Amino acid sequence: MTEAQQPAWNAFADALRANAKALGEMRGSMMSPQGAGAGLVEKLAFQEKWLAARLEGTRAMKSALTNLVSTFSGEQKKAADELLAQQMGMMPMMSVMRGGATMGMGMQPAKPMQ
């Protein structure tokens, strides 16, 4: 990391921290006694809020990462692709298409009812 890249790195790190904090707070509210006893409609409303927060966080991280990557050398871009994708919960698209991905909050895709 060069001195010139430091501001872009800090912005990216701030976006990651803000996203983790927001999702952690949401998770905490769902695990509270009030959230744990929620009905199906309330759980679906929470899932909607969770997905909206994930989208907002993803957009902020994408913007910050786009700025950061634009400062990278070719070698740094390769290293970032190898290291950051896994750390940010991204997986190769083929794995997703084969059913290897979980949906938000650790849920597996639904199985057909018998």
XYZ file of C-alpha atoms in Angstrom:
114
model
C 0.000 0.000 0.000
C 1.426 3.330 -0.996
C 0.885 6.598 0.830
C -1.201 7.825 -2.117
C -3.479 4.780 -1.794
C -4.066 5.264 1.939
C -7.132 7.573 1.695
C -8.902 5.151 -0.683
C -7.990 2.238 1.596
C -9.342 4.098 4.645
C -12.613 4.839 2.834
C -12.975 1.167 1.905
C -12.210 0.044 5.473
C -14.759 2.562 6.802
C -17.410 1.180 4.418
C -16.684 -2.374 5.614
C -16.901 -1.332 9.272
C -20.126 0.620 8.755
C -21.712 -2.336 6.972
C -20.658 -4.774 9.703
C -21.982 -2.443 12.409
C -25.348 -1.909 10.710
C -25.885 -5.615 10.080
C -24.713 -6.498 13.586
C -27.228 -4.106 15.099
C -30.001 -5.557 12.972
C -29.008 -9.104 13.920
C -29.022 -8.087 17.584
C -32.551 -6.713 17.337
C -33.765 -9.935 15.714
C -32.178 -12.009 18.483
C -33.800 -9.909 21.221
C -36.712 -11.480 23.131
C -39.164 -9.337 21.131
C -37.621 -10.347 17.790
C -37.266 -14.028 18.646
C -41.021 -14.397 19.172
C -41.990 -12.591 15.988
C -44.618 -14.062 13.706
C -44.172 -14.922 10.056
C -45.169 -11.455 8.780
C -42.776 -9.753 11.201
C -39.986 -12.138 10.216
C -40.579 -11.387 6.546
C -40.563 -7.643 7.295
C -37.251 -8.101 9.114
C -35.848 -10.028 6.156
C -36.880 -7.150 3.879
C -35.062 -4.661 6.134
C -32.027 -6.976 6.276
C -31.876 -7.234 2.491
C -32.256 -3.459 2.073
C -29.419 -2.884 4.560
C -27.263 -5.453 2.761
C -27.931 -3.723 -0.569
C -27.088 -0.299 0.854
C -23.902 -1.663 2.436
C -22.921 -3.505 -0.728
C -23.335 -0.348 -2.785
C -21.185 1.646 -0.349
C -18.483 -1.044 -0.359
C -18.591 -1.267 -4.158
C -18.132 2.471 -4.517
C -15.227 2.546 -2.069
C -13.639 -0.554 -3.596
C -13.967 0.864 -7.115
C -12.049 3.953 -5.998
C -9.442 1.852 -4.212
C -8.882 -0.596 -7.083
C -8.434 2.288 -9.496
C -5.239 3.141 -7.574
C -3.858 -0.425 -7.722
C -1.078 -1.801 -9.861
C -1.781 -4.962 -11.857
C -0.132 -7.077 -9.169
C -2.199 -5.431 -6.427
C -5.418 -6.026 -8.413
C -4.588 -9.720 -8.737
C -3.837 -10.004 -5.014
C -7.059 -8.165 -4.128
C -9.098 -10.478 -6.369
C -7.596 -13.502 -4.644
C -7.791 -12.217 -1.067
C -10.748 -9.865 -0.786
C -13.433 -11.801 -2.678
C -13.373 -14.645 -0.192
C -13.217 -12.297 2.803
C -16.217 -10.344 1.522
C -18.333 -13.494 1.200
C -18.139 -13.732 -2.563
C -17.787 -17.015 -4.338
C -17.357 -18.008 -7.958
C -20.618 -17.783 -9.888
C -20.461 -21.440 -10.905
C -20.609 -22.451 -7.243
C -23.712 -20.304 -6.789
C -25.347 -21.842 -9.844
C -24.647 -25.365 -8.529
C -26.471 -24.521 -5.303
C -23.357 -24.017 -3.205
C -24.444 -20.638 -1.901
C -26.641 -19.934 1.061
C -29.159 -17.187 1.015
C -28.938 -14.288 3.487
C -28.596 -15.023 7.221
C -27.485 -18.631 6.693
C -30.701 -19.862 5.123
C -30.601 -22.625 2.577
C -32.838 -22.539 -0.496
C -36.234 -24.024 0.257
C -36.909 -27.668 -0.490
C -40.202 -28.561 -2.199
C -42.926 -29.653 0.185
C -43.955 -33.294 -0.016
